[in-house]
Amino acid sequence: MDITVAVDAMGGDHGTHVTVPAVLRFLEQYPHVNVVLVGLPDAIDAELRAHKAQLGPRLRVHAASEVVMMDESPQSAMKNKKDSSMRVAINLVKSGEAHACVSAGNTGALMATARFVLKTIDGIERPAIAKMMPSLKGSETCVLDLGANVDCTPLQLVQFAVMGSSLVAAVKGKEAPAIGLLNIGSEDIKGTDTIKQTADLLRASRMNFVGNVEGNDLYSGVVDVIVTDGFTGNVALKTSEGIAKMMERFLREEFTRNIFTKALAMAAWPVLSRFKKRVDPRRFNGASLVGLKGIVVKSHGGADRMAFYWALKQAADEAGAGVTQRIAEQVQQQLADLAVPPAAAADQ
Amino acid sequence: MDITVAVDAMGGDHGTHVTVPAVLRFLEQYPHVNVVLVGLPDAIDAELRAHKAQLGPRLRVHAASEVVMMDESPQSAMKNKKDSSMRVAINLVKSGEAHACVSAGNTGALMATARFVLKTIDGIERPAIAKMMPSLKGSETCVLDLGANVDCTPLQLVQFAVMGSSLVAAVKGKEAPAIGLLNIGSEDIKGTDTIKQTADLLRASRMNFVGNVEGNDLYSGVVDVIVTDGFTGNVALKTSEGIAKMMERFLREEFTRNIFTKALAMAAWPVLSRFKKRVDPRRFNGASLVGLKGIVVKSHGGADRMAFYWALKQAADEAGAGVTQRIAEQVQQQLADLAVPPAAAADQ
């Protein structure tokens, strides 16, 4: 099946200067994917001309007259920017003209607009932000929620488990992915009441729930999916970015300390660059807004061309794997299976 | 002033094999500090003999007939091990025979016993676990709570701010340390109701509250103290450990890939070891149980001699700086200053 991805060409810190070249490279690598660039036609045309690129059946432009600012409130974006590149890209998913959309625009506006336009899948109360993280073992772990929902009920966390495991099952072709619940100890008695109730519900489900995991398990590869509320997940993600940046800085400082260490750095360049590539966050760019009736991928706002390329790949992979349909099916199966009326579960 | 530190010689994964040699090295480096080794006399004596060490006025042994196991519940430790090395070490702080104590025993038992024996400082509802973290700038950031309290009220979080800033002010000699509140965005509108109410209280205080910070600021050095609940703090700490371990593993794998990369690693050894030293978690071993009427430092259970040495230093530094007294004074000043009855603040 040919896949069409709608791209918010204006989103992110660098707009078309990043999105257009990333799309051009992506189209070369993925011959079964088509792209619709959404945004201000003049800006898009200028960037296409700069790269001597031609429009055609695989690359089209869809005009949108407005741009959501990076610091604009979701309310303002929703109310005042009905013809924004972000919103029109999502509209193309809603109308079926695209199978997925990608935006590097601001997260709050993207989530609010996507939720308003696409609506949530039946049985899902709140969409979540999910992201693949690298692990010690070389495998990847899908972590959600990463910031859409600061307070979550046990049933909402169980819904996140369904969404995360469906995403991994579809994209990675892994049946019954192992699910962990992020806690501050592996014992059942640890954690908040919400966490304990969530663990009870997950144990009662037919999903492959392996129990509590701890912060270090975001990178241990011990499970395929880690479920947490958006507050904890967001702090964990940004803490990771903080310490990774510090470690890279320290490594660079030691290798640039004097002329001898600089010579060593040059000699060790192939080794250091392989290391850098393995921990390069750009390869993991592209967070999925899951639980919506359509595929929406959020790129980091500061993404460069390579990073945006990976977000495009994430969107195309999800569309190819039919993630939305998979989640919808699993929600019906798994949540019916719990045999707990949602309200009772939430109030337990 | 001479400082006496009581050491739970039996605690941790390695007991006297780590604690005794670490103490011997510590006594050499810190001539103004005395140590009381608390535990089973036979085990301590054997280790002292192995190191040809002599007892004397600076190194004494205080017998305790029991040992709290690493997986023992706090309830069991409190009820059944009244003569444990952990408890007796804390008793010595209570009686004034020691100015601080250090244990690598299990955290739950240590916190419960310390709270029972020493009691909390007037005005502090719950003790917290605080730890210094390294930063990009070379400065250190005190983060609390790291796991003692999974649910916290706004007033308890404000108390953590008082404790953290008092600790930094006393030990680092820094007046009015900058305090940040861990959140998922720097804007005031972000976060849970608890976080927003806490920010209001901190803004109303005379403390140097700079506003919300994010996960990456644990390592950015932008503030001196970061306040969070024990659930989020614990996840952030362990997530950091997880990604640091992964990055170190990847770096080692790249440098041991073949005979050429191994030769490079040997050539670059001084550079790599300086890097390793800067990110060595052993240098940051020693979490402070703050808010108690006495100084208690928790070493990582798996600490080796060098790591345990740093925990001893943390305890001696806190005792020398009069941290307990400082916190007690600041609690009275800062919390009275809020002019909010504690119950009203908690219920806001």
XYZ file of C-alpha atoms in Angstrom:
696
model
C 0.000 0.000 0.000
C 1.215 3.474 -0.813
C 1.359 5.720 2.207
C 0.791 9.456 2.206
C 2.221 11.589 4.995
C 1.040 15.179 5.515
C 3.851 17.385 6.786
C 3.391 20.655 8.674
C 6.138 22.361 6.690
C 6.093 25.528 8.832
C 6.382 23.947 12.306
C 9.463 23.911 14.512
C 12.224 26.398 15.185
C 13.514 26.265 11.604
C 10.323 25.725 9.537
C 10.786 24.909 5.857
C 14.598 25.061 6.097
C 14.448 21.778 7.979
C 11.175 20.172 6.954
C 11.561 20.464 3.150
C 15.111 19.041 2.812
C 14.246 16.275 5.289
C 11.214 15.362 3.192
C 13.293 15.328 -0.015
C 15.784 12.919 1.501
C 13.006 10.817 2.976
C 11.272 10.444 -0.404
C 14.518 9.113 -1.888
C 14.819 6.463 0.812
C 11.167 5.409 1.017
C 9.765 4.890 -2.488
C 6.381 3.684 -1.229
C 5.675 6.919 0.651
C 4.180 10.138 -0.732
C 4.294 13.479 1.030
C 2.005 16.501 1.093
C 3.817 19.630 2.268
C 1.347 21.872 4.099
C 2.035 25.570 4.628
C 2.701 28.936 3.031
C 3.253 28.161 -0.671
C 5.856 30.900 -1.159
C 8.058 29.670 1.665
C 7.761 26.066 0.518
C 8.443 26.944 -3.131
C 11.537 28.943 -2.218
C 12.962 26.019 -0.263
C 12.080 23.537 -3.025
C 13.797 25.768 -5.606
C 16.863 26.036 -3.387
C 17.096 22.243 -3.552
C 16.155 22.075 -7.273
C 13.267 19.783 -6.331
C 10.236 19.127 -8.501
C 6.661 18.564 -7.413
C 4.950 15.469 -8.763
C 2.620 12.646 -7.744
C 4.853 11.754 -4.787
C 5.379 15.321 -3.585
C 2.538 17.815 -3.476
C 1.928 21.137 -1.760
C -1.275 21.952 0.110
C -1.640 25.642 0.932
C -2.296 26.853 4.463
C -2.275 30.580 5.165
C -1.341 30.652 8.861
C 1.391 29.404 11.165
C 1.049 28.434 14.834
C 3.838 30.073 16.809
C 6.113 27.935 18.993
C 4.966 29.743 22.153
C 1.322 30.156 21.169
C -1.271 28.807 23.590
C -3.384 25.851 22.468
C -6.480 28.015 22.985
C -5.169 30.729 20.671
C -4.065 28.211 18.034
C -7.475 26.533 18.088
C -9.465 29.746 18.009
C -7.431 32.035 15.780
C -5.501 29.780 13.417
C -8.087 27.648 11.672
C -6.048 27.677 8.477
C -2.703 26.939 10.118
C -0.276 24.499 8.513
C -0.577 22.353 11.655
C -4.347 22.188 11.554
C -4.613 21.663 7.794
C -2.097 18.791 7.996
C -4.284 17.159 10.643
C -7.393 17.860 8.531
C -5.801 15.835 5.709
C -5.553 12.845 8.054
C -9.168 13.334 9.120
C -10.378 13.466 5.503
C -8.373 10.395 4.557
C -6.146 12.277 2.091
C -3.151 11.409 4.280
C -2.480 8.348 6.447
C -0.424 10.234 8.997
C 0.885 13.695 9.754
C 4.072 15.072 11.244
C 4.617 18.429 12.924
C 7.504 20.037 14.791
C 5.117 22.708 16.051
C 4.337 23.308 19.688
C 3.174 20.239 21.588
C 0.242 21.784 23.410
C -1.313 23.214 20.260
C -0.665 20.021 18.304
C -2.265 17.796 20.946
C -5.272 20.091 21.400
C -5.838 20.466 17.663
C -5.343 16.766 16.921
C -7.747 15.820 19.677
C -10.338 18.330 18.466
C -10.103 17.364 14.798
C -9.514 13.619 14.972
C -11.228 12.737 18.301
C -10.094 9.910 20.548
C -10.561 6.236 19.782
C -13.697 4.781 21.424
C -12.812 3.592 24.914
C -9.821 5.916 25.267
C -10.403 8.836 27.619
C -7.190 10.722 26.913
C -4.558 10.528 24.196
C -0.945 10.151 25.350
C 2.517 10.945 24.028
C 4.635 7.844 23.389
C 8.260 7.578 22.356
C 10.769 4.844 21.663
C 13.885 4.952 23.833
C 17.153 3.074 23.212
C 18.332 0.404 25.650
C 21.462 -1.308 26.903
C 20.393 -4.433 25.027
C 20.018 -2.642 21.712
C 16.240 -3.077 21.867
C 13.819 -0.173 22.151
C 11.335 0.605 24.884
C 8.118 2.528 24.253
C 7.464 4.950 27.110
C 4.147 6.752 27.651
C 2.769 9.236 28.690
C 5.508 11.820 28.246
C 3.585 14.921 29.161
C 0.037 15.112 27.820
C -1.646 14.180 31.111
C -0.273 15.318 34.458
C -2.885 13.493 36.530
C -4.028 10.048 35.482
C -6.535 7.604 36.890
C -5.691 3.881 37.085
C -7.996 3.168 34.159
C -6.328 5.838 32.032
C -2.936 4.283 32.815
C -4.322 0.893 31.757
C -5.483 2.519 28.511
C -1.920 3.794 28.035
C -0.722 0.196 28.447
C -3.113 -0.933 25.721
C -1.980 1.878 23.412
C 1.733 1.318 24.044
C 1.569 -2.431 23.570
C -0.537 -2.063 20.405
C 1.995 0.416 19.017
C 4.933 -1.907 19.710
C 3.066 -4.958 18.448
C 2.170 -3.201 15.195
C 5.400 -1.354 14.413
C 7.916 -3.896 15.767
C 5.880 -7.006 14.873
C 6.198 -8.208 18.439
C 3.268 -10.155 19.855
C 2.316 -9.579 23.512
C 4.966 -6.958 24.309
C 6.155 -7.005 27.926
C 4.640 -4.110 29.883
C 6.128 -2.514 33.004
C 4.573 0.065 35.332
C 6.995 2.810 36.374
C 7.339 2.851 40.152
C 9.933 3.544 42.849
C 10.608 -0.102 43.658
C 9.749 -3.444 42.174
C 7.772 -4.647 45.217
C 3.973 -4.582 44.990
C 3.654 -2.520 48.178
C 5.555 0.456 46.757
C 4.157 3.589 45.199
C 1.040 5.698 45.289
C -2.504 4.352 45.563
C -2.993 5.130 41.870
C 0.005 2.978 40.956
C -1.131 0.077 43.141
C -4.634 0.151 41.666
C -3.194 0.313 38.162
C -1.023 -2.728 38.881
C -4.091 -4.641 40.095
C -5.970 -3.803 36.896
C -3.014 -4.728 34.682
C -2.575 -8.038 36.491
C -6.267 -8.780 35.928
C -5.899 -8.075 32.194
C -4.739 -10.484 29.518
C -1.895 -8.166 28.561
C 1.675 -9.256 29.220
C 2.163 -7.224 32.396
C 5.452 -8.122 34.078
C 5.102 -5.824 37.103
C 6.712 -2.705 38.448
C 9.861 -1.316 36.870
C 12.115 1.516 38.041
C 13.610 4.593 36.387
C 16.753 2.790 35.254
C 14.554 0.353 33.304
C 13.804 3.090 30.763
C 17.223 2.068 29.396
C 17.655 -1.531 30.573
C 15.557 -3.141 27.845
C 13.853 -5.372 30.404
C 10.370 -4.523 29.045
C 8.953 -3.324 25.715
C 6.506 -0.788 27.130
C 6.715 1.422 30.220
C 3.536 3.058 31.476
C 3.569 6.224 33.573
C 1.666 9.463 34.056
C 2.669 12.446 31.927
C 4.274 14.338 34.786
C 6.680 11.571 35.776
C 7.302 10.570 32.166
C 8.138 14.103 31.108
C 10.519 14.606 34.031
C 12.219 11.269 33.273
C 12.643 12.151 29.580
C 14.057 15.603 30.258
C 16.276 14.349 33.066
C 17.717 11.870 30.579
C 18.378 14.672 28.105
C 20.069 16.677 30.864
C 22.497 14.015 32.027
C 23.263 12.851 28.472
C 24.156 16.417 27.531
C 26.365 16.766 30.605
C 28.197 13.526 29.872
C 28.767 14.462 26.229
C 30.036 17.879 27.283
C 32.469 16.361 29.804
C 33.733 13.856 27.240
C 34.271 16.635 24.708
C 36.003 18.835 27.291
C 38.429 16.056 28.198
C 39.241 15.382 24.536
C 39.770 19.085 23.765
C 41.795 19.893 26.888
C 45.135 20.339 25.078
C 46.977 19.572 21.881
C 47.737 15.975 22.919
C 44.162 15.124 23.818
C 43.010 16.771 20.576
C 45.375 14.549 18.605
C 43.961 11.544 20.443
C 40.437 12.668 19.633
C 41.361 12.808 15.939
C 42.901 9.346 16.077
C 39.890 7.998 17.953
C 37.409 9.835 15.712
C 35.862 6.698 14.148
C 35.340 5.203 17.603
C 33.944 8.387 19.124
C 31.623 8.985 16.194
C 30.251 5.439 16.374
C 29.589 6.043 20.074
C 27.951 9.371 19.314
C 25.758 7.800 16.703
C 24.513 5.157 19.137
C 23.396 7.760 21.668
C 22.280 10.359 19.120
C 18.834 11.563 20.244
C 18.024 12.542 16.636
C 17.604 8.861 15.776
C 14.824 8.706 18.378
C 13.077 11.896 17.293
C 9.356 11.511 16.670
C 6.908 11.105 19.537
C 3.557 9.528 18.728
C 0.286 11.079 19.847
C -1.519 7.811 20.504
C -5.181 7.203 21.212
C -6.461 9.440 18.407
C -8.438 8.358 15.336
C -5.437 9.023 13.125
C -1.649 9.034 13.273
C 0.053 12.203 14.470
C 3.790 12.347 15.095
C 5.408 15.215 16.989
C 8.971 16.103 16.051
C 11.171 17.964 18.510
C 10.828 21.698 17.818
C 14.587 22.137 17.491
C 14.967 19.138 15.173
C 17.483 19.378 12.363
C 17.060 17.660 8.988
C 18.277 14.284 10.168
C 16.086 14.358 13.267
C 13.019 15.390 11.250
C 13.764 12.574 8.807
C 13.407 10.071 11.675
C 10.078 11.583 12.694
C 8.857 11.125 9.092
C 9.964 7.496 9.239
C 8.090 6.978 12.510
C 4.883 8.329 10.930
C 5.261 6.195 7.808
C 6.012 3.080 9.887
C 2.931 3.631 12.009
C 0.733 4.199 8.969
C 2.132 1.082 7.266
C 1.503 -1.000 10.368
C -2.067 0.242 10.855
C -1.434 1.405 14.394
C -4.739 3.260 14.810
C -6.789 0.219 13.843
C -4.664 -2.013 16.072
C -5.183 0.213 19.083
C -8.933 0.408 18.438
C -9.190 -3.394 18.314
C -7.073 -3.921 21.389
C -8.991 -1.332 23.394
C -12.193 -3.268 22.797
C -10.611 -6.631 23.598
C -8.438 -5.740 26.560
C -10.687 -3.286 28.312
C -13.791 -5.466 27.935
C -11.667 -8.240 29.358
C -11.044 -6.408 32.591
C -14.741 -6.830 33.376
C -14.583 -3.677 35.458
C -16.930 -0.830 34.648
C -14.637 2.100 33.824
C -16.191 4.359 36.478
C -15.705 1.754 39.211
C -12.104 1.219 38.203
C -11.373 4.907 38.274
C -12.961 5.314 41.700
C -11.592 2.192 43.333
C 35.458 21.158 67.003
C 36.170 17.459 66.837
C 33.446 15.522 65.078
C 32.401 11.970 65.849
C 30.658 9.880 63.211
C 28.893 6.642 64.147
C 29.149 4.074 61.357
C 26.797 1.144 60.878
C 29.667 -1.224 60.107
C 27.370 -4.110 59.109
C 25.117 -2.322 56.605
C 25.216 -2.649 52.832
C 25.882 -5.525 50.478
C 29.474 -5.971 51.674
C 29.301 -5.033 55.399
C 32.605 -4.645 57.220
C 34.642 -5.492 54.085
C 33.693 -2.081 52.740
C 32.852 0.011 55.793
C 36.004 -0.685 57.842
C 38.632 0.006 55.145
C 36.681 3.094 54.033
C 36.706 4.375 57.618
C 40.457 3.729 57.955
C 41.205 5.740 54.849
C 38.789 8.460 55.930
C 40.476 8.830 59.338
C 43.808 9.402 57.587
C 42.365 12.187 55.452
C 40.236 13.914 58.086
C 42.263 14.343 61.296
C 39.490 16.262 63.067
C 36.996 13.419 62.758
C 36.597 10.418 65.070
C 34.654 7.282 64.188
C 32.690 4.765 66.235
C 32.266 1.482 64.368
C 28.960 -0.099 65.395
C 28.278 -3.805 64.870
C 29.291 -7.360 65.649
C 32.676 -7.037 67.442
C 34.076 -10.258 65.924
C 33.397 -9.187 62.363
C 34.793 -5.708 62.963
C 37.884 -7.026 64.735
C 38.634 -9.472 61.948
C 38.501 -6.697 59.374
C 40.596 -4.346 61.522
C 43.213 -7.095 61.954
C 43.257 -7.732 58.218
C 44.216 -4.078 57.794
C 46.598 -4.094 60.792
C 44.574 -1.212 62.276
C 44.615 -0.234 65.940
C 41.742 1.090 68.017
C 42.361 4.315 69.907
C 40.697 7.595 70.836
C 39.878 8.338 67.178
C 38.576 4.853 66.338
C 36.352 2.964 68.725
C 34.024 -0.018 68.484
C 30.518 -0.045 69.920
C 28.978 -3.512 70.057
C 25.602 -4.268 68.492
C 24.386 -7.851 68.389
C 22.031 -7.780 65.400
C 22.061 -6.841 61.730
C 19.163 -5.497 59.653
C 18.960 -7.449 56.410
C 18.980 -5.571 53.091
C 15.496 -6.877 52.212
C 14.034 -6.682 55.714
C 10.857 -4.654 56.148
C 11.017 -1.471 58.209
C 8.384 -2.971 60.510
C 10.473 -6.071 61.158
C 13.649 -4.058 61.690
C 11.897 -1.781 64.180
C 10.183 -4.574 66.101
C 12.732 -7.386 66.085
C 16.148 -5.744 65.809
C 16.360 -3.327 68.710
C 20.076 -4.013 69.068
C 20.897 -3.757 65.372
C 24.048 -1.972 64.224
C 21.811 0.470 62.331
C 19.676 1.339 65.324
C 22.563 1.549 67.787
C 24.426 3.912 65.446
C 21.352 6.155 65.380
C 21.037 5.858 69.183
C 24.559 7.283 69.475
C 23.419 10.373 67.567
C 20.355 10.663 69.788
C 22.451 10.430 72.983
C 24.954 12.979 71.695
C 27.851 10.497 71.642
C 28.077 10.992 67.864
C 27.347 14.054 65.731
C 26.203 12.071 62.708
C 25.752 8.500 61.558
C 26.217 6.700 58.248
C 24.593 3.476 57.098
C 24.554 1.541 53.838
C 21.665 -0.528 55.190
C 18.239 -0.653 53.617
C 16.626 2.743 53.087
C 13.166 1.940 54.400
C 14.460 0.542 57.696
C 16.965 3.371 58.089
C 14.349 6.088 57.531
C 11.784 4.437 59.813
C 14.307 3.840 62.597
C 15.861 7.300 62.310
C 12.458 8.921 62.431
C 11.405 6.834 65.419
C 14.596 7.397 67.396
C 15.501 10.977 66.490
C 12.051 12.457 65.712
C 11.490 15.205 63.164
C 12.488 18.827 63.657
C 9.613 20.974 64.983
C 7.617 22.296 62.044
C 8.709 19.498 59.681
C 5.971 16.977 58.955
C 8.078 14.480 57.048
C 11.808 13.927 56.634
C 13.091 13.729 53.065
C 16.036 12.201 51.221
C 18.366 14.788 49.671
C 21.363 14.287 47.427
C 23.896 16.437 45.633
C 24.017 15.962 41.869
C 26.791 17.124 39.518
C 26.077 19.752 36.865
C 27.269 20.972 33.495
C 28.687 24.053 35.189
C 30.749 22.068 37.682
C 28.455 23.194 40.499
C 26.269 20.822 42.503
C 22.504 20.764 42.840
C 20.730 19.420 45.922
C 17.652 17.436 44.909
C 14.940 16.335 47.335
C 12.857 14.264 48.005
C 14.347 11.187 46.373
C 11.916 8.578 47.589
C 10.836 8.931 51.212
C 7.428 10.460 50.428
C 5.405 9.389 47.401
C 2.576 11.854 47.993
C 3.344 15.334 49.237
C 1.199 18.325 50.132
C 2.237 21.819 49.022
C 3.309 22.678 52.572
C 5.477 19.568 52.791
C 7.147 20.535 49.523
C 7.784 24.018 50.945
C 9.353 22.337 53.987
C 11.592 20.389 51.602
C 12.649 23.719 50.073
C 13.574 25.014 53.529
C 15.538 21.846 54.310
C 17.334 21.767 50.968
C 18.311 25.415 51.035
C 19.468 25.153 54.659
C 21.590 22.135 53.756
C 23.225 23.923 50.822
C 23.667 27.149 52.785
C 25.360 25.288 55.644
C 27.549 22.822 53.750
C 28.446 24.959 50.727
C 28.516 28.279 52.587
C 26.125 29.728 50.021
C 23.655 32.309 51.273
C 20.123 32.276 49.831
C 20.574 29.279 47.517
C 18.445 29.441 44.354
C 15.485 27.073 44.593
C 13.619 25.525 41.662
C 10.398 23.508 41.683
C 10.510 20.470 39.402
C 7.745 20.710 36.820
C 7.048 19.797 33.203
C 7.476 23.307 31.837
C 8.755 26.605 33.110
C 5.421 28.412 32.691
C 3.329 29.026 35.811
C 0.272 27.359 34.289
C 1.957 23.973 33.925
C 1.755 21.026 36.269
C -0.550 19.529 38.875
C -2.613 21.541 41.365
C -0.152 20.528 44.086
C 2.726 21.997 42.100
C 0.882 25.244 41.378
C -0.046 25.692 45.045
C 3.526 24.946 46.070
C 4.820 27.572 43.644
C 2.397 30.128 45.137
C 3.643 29.367 48.652
C 7.301 29.523 47.604
C 6.751 32.839 45.849
C 5.145 34.186 49.036
C 8.159 33.091 51.101
C 11.385 35.000 51.621
C 13.386 32.115 50.174
C 15.198 32.583 46.880
C 12.615 30.795 44.728
C 13.417 31.218 41.041
C 10.419 29.327 39.654
C 9.730 26.093 37.848
C 12.576 24.026 36.466
C 12.482 20.934 34.234
C 14.101 17.519 34.355
C 17.190 18.601 32.422
C 17.860 21.218 35.120
C 18.905 18.449 37.516
C 22.174 18.685 35.576
C 22.175 22.232 34.191
C 23.373 23.942 37.374
C 20.754 26.673 36.944
C 19.625 26.353 40.574
C 21.168 25.118 43.848
C 18.136 23.224 45.125
C 15.428 21.310 43.263
C 12.255 20.420 45.133
C 10.057 17.506 44.104
C 7.962 14.733 45.599
C 9.656 11.439 46.382
C 8.014 9.561 43.540
C 9.189 11.911 40.796
C 12.569 12.441 42.441
C 13.239 8.742 42.743
C 12.272 8.075 39.127
C 14.490 10.960 37.954
C 17.472 9.687 39.973
C 17.143 6.107 38.769
C 16.486 7.185 35.182
C 19.752 9.117 35.344
C 21.559 6.025 36.593
C 20.029 4.011 33.768
C 21.043 6.272 30.897
C 24.501 6.945 32.373
C 25.102 3.202 32.580
C 23.949 2.732 29.005
C 26.201 5.509 27.709
C 29.229 4.165 29.588
C 28.520 0.684 28.264
C 28.271 1.932 24.667
C 31.499 3.926 25.024
C 33.300 0.877 26.423
C 31.900 -1.355 23.684
C 33.138 0.985 20.969
C 36.605 1.178 22.517
C 36.863 -2.621 22.933
C 35.483 -3.499 19.502
C 38.785 -4.708 18.036
C 42.536 -4.581 18.485
C 42.812 -1.114 16.920
C 40.148 0.452 19.093
C 41.705 -1.220 22.148
C 45.061 0.326 21.305
C 43.340 3.700 20.988
C 41.684 3.184 24.363
C 45.096 2.539 25.921
C 46.529 5.654 24.314
C 43.524 7.695 25.397
C 43.472 6.170 28.880
C 44.343 9.371 30.780
C 41.592 11.237 28.920
C 39.000 8.512 29.365
C 39.801 8.077 33.039
C 39.483 11.809 33.680
C 36.095 11.679 31.979
C 35.098 8.639 34.007
C 36.123 10.340 37.212
C 33.967 13.373 36.455
C 30.853 11.263 36.014
C 31.723 8.675 38.680
C 28.574 8.225 40.812
C 30.729 7.100 43.754
C 31.821 10.697 44.270
C 28.170 11.595 44.844
C 27.392 8.699 47.172
C 25.762 9.699 50.433
C 22.136 10.819 50.560
C 21.074 12.917 53.537
C 17.967 12.087 55.546
C 16.994 15.694 56.269
C 14.369 17.027 58.659
C 15.401 14.821 61.592
C 16.837 15.969 64.919
C 20.217 14.547 63.985
C 22.339 13.862 60.932
C 21.823 10.548 59.148
C 23.528 9.776 55.836
C 22.477 6.840 53.694
C 25.164 5.232 51.541
C 24.198 3.213 48.474
C 23.851 -0.434 49.519
C 26.256 -1.592 46.825
C 28.850 1.076 47.657
C 32.500 0.115 47.447
C 35.213 1.551 49.692
C 35.649 4.715 47.699
C 31.903 5.359 47.521
C 31.455 4.743 51.255
C 34.320 7.130 51.910
C 32.354 9.912 50.216
C 29.286 9.136 52.328
C 31.469 9.490 55.458
C 32.686 12.832 54.171
C 29.104 14.001 53.585
C 28.192 13.116 57.192
C 31.262 14.853 58.631
C 30.655 17.957 56.483
C 27.047 18.181 57.627
C 28.027 17.758 61.264
C 30.768 20.371 60.940
C 28.340 22.816 59.340
C 25.624 22.296 61.937
C 22.992 21.372 59.371
C 20.368 20.206 61.884
C 20.470 23.473 63.811
C 20.400 25.462 60.589
C 17.325 23.644 59.323
C 15.568 24.097 62.693
C 16.210 27.851 62.634
C 15.150 28.261 59.019
C 11.965 26.258 59.537
C 10.907 28.698 62.249
C 11.819 31.772 60.205
C 10.636 30.747 56.757
C 7.468 28.911 57.668
C 6.326 31.562 60.160
C 7.004 34.018 57.366
C 4.474 32.401 55.101
C 1.776 33.498 57.545
C -0.361 30.600 56.403
C -1.657 28.141 58.982
C -0.195 24.759 57.935
C -3.603 23.079 57.701
C -4.995 25.804 55.429
C -1.962 25.603 53.153
C -2.271 21.869 52.829
C -5.978 22.080 52.000
C -5.836 25.041 49.650
